[in-house]
Every structure is written in structure tokens, then in C-alpha cells.
Amino acid sequence: MENVNFELYKVFYYVAKHKNLTRAAEELFISQPAITQSIKKLEEQIGYTLFYRTKHGMNLTKEGEILLDYLKVPIECLQSGKRKIEELFEEKNIIIRFGGGTTVLQHNLLGPLQKFRSHHTQIQFLIKHDISKKLLEMLVNDQLDLVILTSLVPTSEDILFIPIEEMHDRFVASMQEFGDFKNKIFSMKELNTLPLILQESSSSTRAFLDGIASNERVILNATYELVSYGLVLEFVKAGLGVGFINTNRIDKEIKSKTLFELKTDFEIPSRHVYVAIHKKNANNKLLQEFIRYLKKES
């Protein structure tokens, strides 16, 4: 009896509880033949018959009744413990902690958050804004649950990066002010002679662009260097210069021909928006559900 599998006792308990093989199988999410086999195996191991069949179901033998008396307390204690754990994680007690930059929070979090919130009205949210490096440090230290970012920042091996959106960046300008350049193909050096509207050097978008420019042996000179993507877009719409913008987010302006993409003789590779999560939370069902919303799969 020392080597008896606890699962066999669990099956015995549920058959005794319901006096019915089918109902026990339904509650345990296993097949009825598996239930029958487990009872047979347990009886063989302890050397006693535990049930006898009647037209009303499965009745306990004397030995079965003795065994049930001893099993009730530990199994019901386990069930009570499981309920307590579930109570701790009721949605009214859950806070999901996000981190990200201004642009990704605005464009990649708000929509999915609204949809997710409509299905989980009791959950609370804490949103932290900072640079990616600091946010990832907070994620490693269990101060955040998810971080949304636009570049893979070297960090702990315990962090997973999941792509949620492919981004396409281009040089964009106002049709009214710069429409004469619509058909011109620009080199990086030629673009650098135009009034450039760029994000400040600490941003991941600027670092990405500076890397492309470096490959073309150009150091960019920004006429306007701004703190956020939103300001870059507003300056471009005002006709103040040429901006480097994620075209995923200006569909309306491109279709209405308010803005246009400048053609280049060099390639601008696509990049991704990522959500970072700690490996220990990789199987958290609630966080995985929210990531599906971020990926627009829900």
C-alpha cells in the first residue's frame, strides 16, 4: 500500500460520492473505462473489494465504507485549499501591471485594453511609463507583469519577448508643402538636407533610424527633435518638415493624400512591437488572454 497512487484514491472518493461511474467520470474529466480500471487497480493493491453494483448504482462494501471515512477529511481539506487559492485570484483582487513608452501605450494598449476590460470588469490596472531598460528591470524584479516595447533590449534570460505587431517605418511629409518630391527617390544624404522632424536620441525609434543612417554613412541632423511620436506626426501634418513615422498609424492621412511616403534608394527593414513577460508567468491564463488581445487574436 505504500506505493499506491493518490489518484486512485481520488477516483474512489468521487465514485463513492456519486455512486455512479458516469457522474464521477464527468467531474474528473476522464473516461468511464478509466474510472473502472482505476477502481479495479486500487482493489487489487489493497486486497479488498470496495464496491458492489446494484440497479441503483455503485454501493460501498464494508471495507469501502471504512476507507471512505478515512479519505473524506484529507480530500475535503485539499478541495478547501483549492477554493482558497481560487479566492485569492478572483478578478476583484487582481491588478495587472503594464509598462511601456507613450507611443506604444497609446497605439498598442488602449484598444485591446478596452475590449479586455469589457470581459473582465473587476480587474484593476496599473500602468507605468518609462524607458524600456528601466521597465524591463521592473519586470525582472516582479514589479511589472507585462512590458510593451518596440525593440529587443538585452535583459535577463528569464524574460520572453512575444511579437504582437509588425511595424513599417517610412519618411513621411505633407503633400501640400512637399508634394513636388512625391516621385523623387532620395538617398539618405539627400534626406539629411531636408528639415527632418525626429524623435529624441533616447527613443527606440530614433536608435533604429540612426542605425540605418549609420549603414549609409550618414549622421542625421534633426531640424526638430521631439520627445514623442505624437508630436512628430503633428509637426509633419503642419508642413514643418519630413518625419520618420510608423505608417501603420497613418492610414487615413495616406489614403486622403494629406501625407505621402518619400521614396528611398535604401531599404528600411520592418520591425516589431513586442510584449515582454517573465517566464514564470508564461502559463498565467489571464496574462496569456490579454496578450491575445494585444495581438488582436480576440
PDB file of N, CA, C and O in Angstrom, residues 92-133:
ATOM      1  N   LYS A  92     -11.557  40.438  -8.704  1.00  0.00           N
ATOM      2  CA  LYS A  92     -11.654  41.678  -7.931  1.00  0.00           C
ATOM      3  C   LYS A  92     -10.382  41.945  -7.139  1.00  0.00           C
ATOM      4  O   LYS A  92     -10.147  43.058  -6.688  1.00  0.00           O
ATOM      5  N   ASN A  93      -9.549  40.916  -6.974  1.00  0.00           N
ATOM      6  CA  ASN A  93      -8.305  41.082  -6.232  1.00  0.00           C
ATOM      7  C   ASN A  93      -7.084  41.145  -7.141  1.00  0.00           C
ATOM      8  O   ASN A  93      -5.957  41.182  -6.655  1.00  0.00           O
ATOM      9  N   ILE A  94      -7.293  41.144  -8.458  1.00  0.00           N
ATOM     10  CA  ILE A  94      -6.172  41.087  -9.399  1.00  0.00           C
ATOM     11  C   ILE A  94      -5.832  42.483  -9.902  1.00  0.00           C
ATOM     12  O   ILE A  94      -6.704  43.268 -10.261  1.00  0.00           O
ATOM     13  N   ILE A  95      -4.541  42.780  -9.922  1.00  0.00           N
ATOM     14  CA  ILE A  95      -4.034  44.003 -10.544  1.00  0.00           C
ATOM     15  C   ILE A  95      -3.043  43.580 -11.619  1.00  0.00           C
ATOM     16  O   ILE A  95      -2.071  42.874 -11.326  1.00  0.00           O
ATOM     17  N   ILE A  96      -3.283  43.969 -12.862  1.00  0.00           N
ATOM     18  CA  ILE A  96      -2.333  43.701 -13.942  1.00  0.00           C
ATOM     19  C   ILE A  96      -1.493  44.959 -14.135  1.00  0.00           C
ATOM     20  O   ILE A  96      -2.018  46.053 -14.318  1.00  0.00           O
ATOM     21  N   ARG A  97      -0.175  44.782 -14.103  1.00  0.00           N
ATOM     22  CA  ARG A  97       0.755  45.910 -14.128  1.00  0.00           C
ATOM     23  C   ARG A  97       1.478  45.973 -15.479  1.00  0.00           C
ATOM     24  O   ARG A  97       2.201  45.050 -15.828  1.00  0.00           O
ATOM     25  N   PHE A  98       1.246  47.058 -16.230  1.00  0.00           N
ATOM     26  CA  PHE A  98       1.843  47.234 -17.549  1.00  0.00           C
ATOM     27  C   PHE A  98       2.934  48.295 -17.510  1.00  0.00           C
ATOM     28  O   PHE A  98       2.910  49.204 -16.686  1.00  0.00           O
ATOM     29  N   GLY A  99       3.839  48.185 -18.464  1.00  0.00           N
ATOM     30  CA  GLY A  99       4.812  49.245 -18.671  1.00  0.00           C
ATOM     31  C   GLY A  99       5.012  49.461 -20.159  1.00  0.00           C
ATOM     32  O   GLY A  99       4.838  48.537 -20.964  1.00  0.00           O
ATOM     33  N   GLY A 100       5.358  50.696 -20.544  1.00  0.00           N
ATOM     34  CA  GLY A 100       5.606  50.982 -21.956  1.00  0.00           C
ATOM     35  C   GLY A 100       5.907  52.452 -22.167  1.00  0.00           C
ATOM     36  O   GLY A 100       5.756  53.272 -21.259  1.00  0.00           O
ATOM     37  N   GLY A 101       6.349  52.786 -23.379  1.00  0.00           N
ATOM     38  CA  GLY A 101       6.551  54.171 -23.760  1.00  0.00           C
ATOM     39  C   GLY A 101       5.232  54.810 -24.166  1.00  0.00           C
ATOM     40  O   GLY A 101       4.227  54.120 -24.383  1.00  0.00           O
ATOM     41  N   THR A 102       5.220  56.117 -24.289  1.00  0.00           N
ATOM     42  CA  THR A 102       3.988  56.848 -24.603  1.00  0.00           C
ATOM     43  C   THR A 102       3.337  56.352 -25.885  1.00  0.00           C
ATOM     44  O   THR A 102       2.131  56.102 -25.940  1.00  0.00           O
ATOM     45  N   THR A 103       4.137  56.180 -26.935  1.00  0.00           N
ATOM     46  CA  THR A 103       3.585  55.826 -28.251  1.00  0.00           C
ATOM     47  C   THR A 103       2.961  54.444 -28.247  1.00  0.00           C
ATOM     48  O   THR A 103       1.824  54.262 -28.695  1.00  0.00           O
ATOM     49  N   VAL A 104       3.696  53.442 -27.744  1.00  0.00           N
ATOM     50  CA  VAL A 104       3.146  52.081 -27.782  1.00  0.00           C
ATOM     51  C   VAL A 104       1.958  51.935 -26.839  1.00  0.00           C
ATOM     52  O   VAL A 104       1.027  51.182 -27.134  1.00  0.00           O
ATOM     53  N   LEU A 105       1.964  52.640 -25.722  1.00  0.00           N
ATOM     54  CA  LEU A 105       0.819  52.569 -24.821  1.00  0.00           C
ATOM     55  C   LEU A 105      -0.422  53.151 -25.498  1.00  0.00           C
ATOM     56  O   LEU A 105      -1.525  52.626 -25.376  1.00  0.00           O
ATOM     57  N   GLN A 106      -0.229  54.229 -26.228  1.00  0.00           N
ATOM     58  CA  GLN A 106      -1.352  54.876 -26.907  1.00  0.00           C
ATOM     59  C   GLN A 106      -1.891  54.028 -28.050  1.00  0.00           C
ATOM     60  O   GLN A 106      -3.100  53.853 -28.194  1.00  0.00           O
ATOM     61  N   HIS A 107      -0.984  53.461 -28.854  1.00  0.00           N
ATOM     62  CA  HIS A 107      -1.413  52.786 -30.073  1.00  0.00           C
ATOM     63  C   HIS A 107      -1.569  51.280 -29.942  1.00  0.00           C
ATOM     64  O   HIS A 107      -2.288  50.670 -30.732  1.00  0.00           O
ATOM     65  N   ASN A 108      -0.907  50.660 -28.977  1.00  0.00           N
ATOM     66  CA  ASN A 108      -0.971  49.203 -28.875  1.00  0.00           C
ATOM     67  C   ASN A 108      -1.676  48.710 -27.621  1.00  0.00           C
ATOM     68  O   ASN A 108      -1.986  47.522 -27.530  1.00  0.00           O
ATOM     69  N   LEU A 109      -1.936  49.599 -26.666  1.00  0.00           N
ATOM     70  CA  LEU A 109      -2.578  49.167 -25.424  1.00  0.00           C
ATOM     71  C   LEU A 109      -4.030  49.586 -25.316  1.00  0.00           C
ATOM     72  O   LEU A 109      -4.876  48.793 -24.906  1.00  0.00           O
ATOM     73  N   LEU A 110      -4.360  50.819 -25.705  1.00  0.00           N
ATOM     74  CA  LEU A 110      -5.690  51.360 -25.410  1.00  0.00           C
ATOM     75  C   LEU A 110      -6.826  50.528 -26.004  1.00  0.00           C
ATOM     76  O   LEU A 110      -7.770  50.169 -25.298  1.00  0.00           O
ATOM     77  N   GLY A 111      -6.746  50.216 -27.290  1.00  0.00           N
ATOM     78  CA  GLY A 111      -7.816  49.436 -27.932  1.00  0.00           C
ATOM     79  C   GLY A 111      -7.991  48.067 -27.317  1.00  0.00           C
ATOM     80  O   GLY A 111      -9.105  47.700 -26.880  1.00  0.00           O
ATOM     81  N   PRO A 112      -6.914  47.255 -27.249  1.00  0.00           N
ATOM     82  CA  PRO A 112      -7.035  45.943 -26.611  1.00  0.00           C
ATOM     83  C   PRO A 112      -7.484  46.024 -25.161  1.00  0.00           C
ATOM     84  O   PRO A 112      -8.249  45.180 -24.696  1.00  0.00           O
ATOM     85  N   LEU A 113      -7.039  47.050 -24.440  1.00  0.00           N
ATOM     86  CA  LEU A 113      -7.420  47.192 -23.040  1.00  0.00           C
ATOM     87  C   LEU A 113      -8.919  47.433 -22.896  1.00  0.00           C
ATOM     88  O   LEU A 113      -9.572  46.872 -22.010  1.00  0.00           O
ATOM     89  N   GLN A 114      -9.486  48.248 -23.776  1.00  0.00           N
ATOM     90  CA  GLN A 114     -10.930  48.498 -23.735  1.00  0.00           C
ATOM     91  C   GLN A 114     -11.716  47.207 -23.949  1.00  0.00           C
ATOM     92  O   GLN A 114     -12.691  46.932 -23.247  1.00  0.00           O
ATOM     93  N   LYS A 115     -11.300  46.397 -24.929  1.00  0.00           N
ATOM     94  CA  LYS A 115     -12.007  45.140 -25.220  1.00  0.00           C
ATOM     95  C   LYS A 115     -11.844  44.142 -24.076  1.00  0.00           C
ATOM     96  O   LYS A 115     -12.803  43.481 -23.672  1.00  0.00           O
ATOM     97  N   PHE A 116     -10.621  44.036 -23.569  1.00  0.00           N
ATOM     98  CA  PHE A 116     -10.353  43.105 -22.471  1.00  0.00           C
ATOM     99  C   PHE A 116     -11.144  43.499 -21.234  1.00  0.00           C
ATOM    100  O   PHE A 116     -11.723  42.655 -20.549  1.00  0.00           O
ATOM    101  N   ARG A 117     -11.189  44.780 -20.969  1.00  0.00           N
ATOM    102  CA  ARG A 117     -11.886  45.300 -19.777  1.00  0.00           C
ATOM    103  C   ARG A 117     -13.389  45.013 -19.846  1.00  0.00           C
ATOM    104  O   ARG A 117     -14.034  44.799 -18.821  1.00  0.00           O
ATOM    105  N   SER A 118     -13.956  44.979 -21.033  1.00  0.00           N
ATOM    106  CA  SER A 118     -15.389  44.709 -21.169  1.00  0.00           C
ATOM    107  C   SER A 118     -15.740  43.289 -20.731  1.00  0.00           C
ATOM    108  O   SER A 118     -16.886  43.005 -20.372  1.00  0.00           O
ATOM    109  N   HIS A 119     -14.749  42.385 -20.731  1.00  0.00           N
ATOM    110  CA  HIS A 119     -14.972  40.999 -20.303  1.00  0.00           C
ATOM    111  C   HIS A 119     -14.474  40.742 -18.881  1.00  0.00           C
ATOM    112  O   HIS A 119     -14.805  39.714 -18.289  1.00  0.00           O
ATOM    113  N   HIS A 120     -13.672  41.656 -18.357  1.00  0.00           N
ATOM    114  CA  HIS A 120     -13.095  41.473 -17.020  1.00  0.00           C
ATOM    115  C   HIS A 120     -13.224  42.793 -16.250  1.00  0.00           C
ATOM    116  O   HIS A 120     -12.248  43.494 -16.020  1.00  0.00           O
ATOM    117  N   THR A 121     -14.443  43.091 -15.849  1.00  0.00           N
ATOM    118  CA  THR A 121     -14.744  44.412 -15.291  1.00  0.00           C
ATOM    119  C   THR A 121     -14.173  44.624 -13.894  1.00  0.00           C
ATOM    120  O   THR A 121     -14.052  45.766 -13.446  1.00  0.00           O
ATOM    121  N   GLN A 122     -13.824  43.532 -13.186  1.00  0.00           N
ATOM    122  CA  GLN A 122     -13.354  43.671 -11.799  1.00  0.00           C
ATOM    123  C   GLN A 122     -11.838  43.858 -11.697  1.00  0.00           C
ATOM    124  O   GLN A 122     -11.333  44.235 -10.646  1.00  0.00           O
ATOM    125  N   ILE A 123     -11.120  43.600 -12.777  1.00  0.00           N
ATOM    126  CA  ILE A 123      -9.659  43.668 -12.722  1.00  0.00           C
ATOM    127  C   ILE A 123      -9.195  45.125 -12.667  1.00  0.00           C
ATOM    128  O   ILE A 123      -9.754  45.996 -13.336  1.00  0.00           O
ATOM    129  N   GLN A 124      -8.167  45.368 -11.873  1.00  0.00           N
ATOM    130  CA  GLN A 124      -7.566  46.693 -11.805  1.00  0.00           C
ATOM    131  C   GLN A 124      -6.272  46.717 -12.625  1.00  0.00           C
ATOM    132  O   GLN A 124      -5.635  45.686 -12.828  1.00  0.00           O
ATOM    133  N   PHE A 125      -5.904  47.906 -13.084  1.00  0.00           N
ATOM    134  CA  PHE A 125      -4.730  48.034 -13.944  1.00  0.00           C
ATOM    135  C   PHE A 125      -3.815  49.140 -13.418  1.00  0.00           C
ATOM    136  O   PHE A 125      -4.271  50.212 -13.045  1.00  0.00           O
ATOM    137  N   LEU A 126      -2.526  48.841 -13.410  1.00  0.00           N
ATOM    138  CA  LEU A 126      -1.518  49.832 -13.062  1.00  0.00           C
ATOM    139  C   LEU A 126      -0.620  49.989 -14.284  1.00  0.00           C
ATOM    140  O   LEU A 126      -0.078  49.000 -14.792  1.00  0.00           O
ATOM    141  N   ILE A 127      -0.466  51.217 -14.771  1.00  0.00           N
ATOM    142  CA  ILE A 127       0.293  51.455 -15.997  1.00  0.00           C
ATOM    143  C   ILE A 127       1.462  52.384 -15.702  1.00  0.00           C
ATOM    144  O   ILE A 127       1.280  53.493 -15.202  1.00  0.00           O
ATOM    145  N   LYS A 128       2.653  51.909 -16.023  1.00  0.00           N
ATOM    146  CA  LYS A 128       3.887  52.641 -15.744  1.00  0.00           C
ATOM    147  C   LYS A 128       4.529  53.082 -17.052  1.00  0.00           C
ATOM    148  O   LYS A 128       4.702  52.294 -17.978  1.00  0.00           O
ATOM    149  N   HIS A 129       4.904  54.364 -17.122  1.00  0.00           N
ATOM    150  CA  HIS A 129       5.553  54.903 -18.313  1.00  0.00           C
ATOM    151  C   HIS A 129       7.008  55.207 -18.001  1.00  0.00           C
ATOM    152  O   HIS A 129       7.328  55.888 -17.035  1.00  0.00           O
ATOM    153  N   ASP A 130       7.925  54.657 -18.827  1.00  0.00           N
ATOM    154  CA  ASP A 130       9.346  54.925 -18.638  1.00  0.00           C
ATOM    155  C   ASP A 130      10.091  54.390 -19.857  1.00  0.00           C
ATOM    156  O   ASP A 130       9.481  53.846 -20.780  1.00  0.00           O
ATOM    157  N   ILE A 131      11.420  54.507 -19.853  1.00  0.00           N
ATOM    158  CA  ILE A 131      12.202  53.962 -20.957  1.00  0.00           C
ATOM    159  C   ILE A 131      12.255  52.443 -20.816  1.00  0.00           C
ATOM    160  O   ILE A 131      12.108  51.887 -19.732  1.00  0.00           O
ATOM    161  N   SER A 132      12.479  51.754 -21.947  1.00  0.00           N
ATOM    162  CA  SER A 132      12.393  50.294 -21.980  1.00  0.00           C
ATOM    163  C   SER A 132      13.330  49.619 -20.988  1.00  0.00           C
ATOM    164  O   SER A 132      12.947  48.653 -20.313  1.00  0.00           O
ATOM    165  N   LYS A 133      14.557  50.112 -20.883  1.00  0.00           N
ATOM    166  CA  LYS A 133      15.538  49.480 -19.999  1.00  0.00           C
ATOM    167  C   LYS A 133      15.042  49.446 -18.557  1.00  0.00           C
ATOM    168  O   LYS A 133      15.129  48.412 -17.878  1.00  0.00           O
TER     169      LYS A 133
END
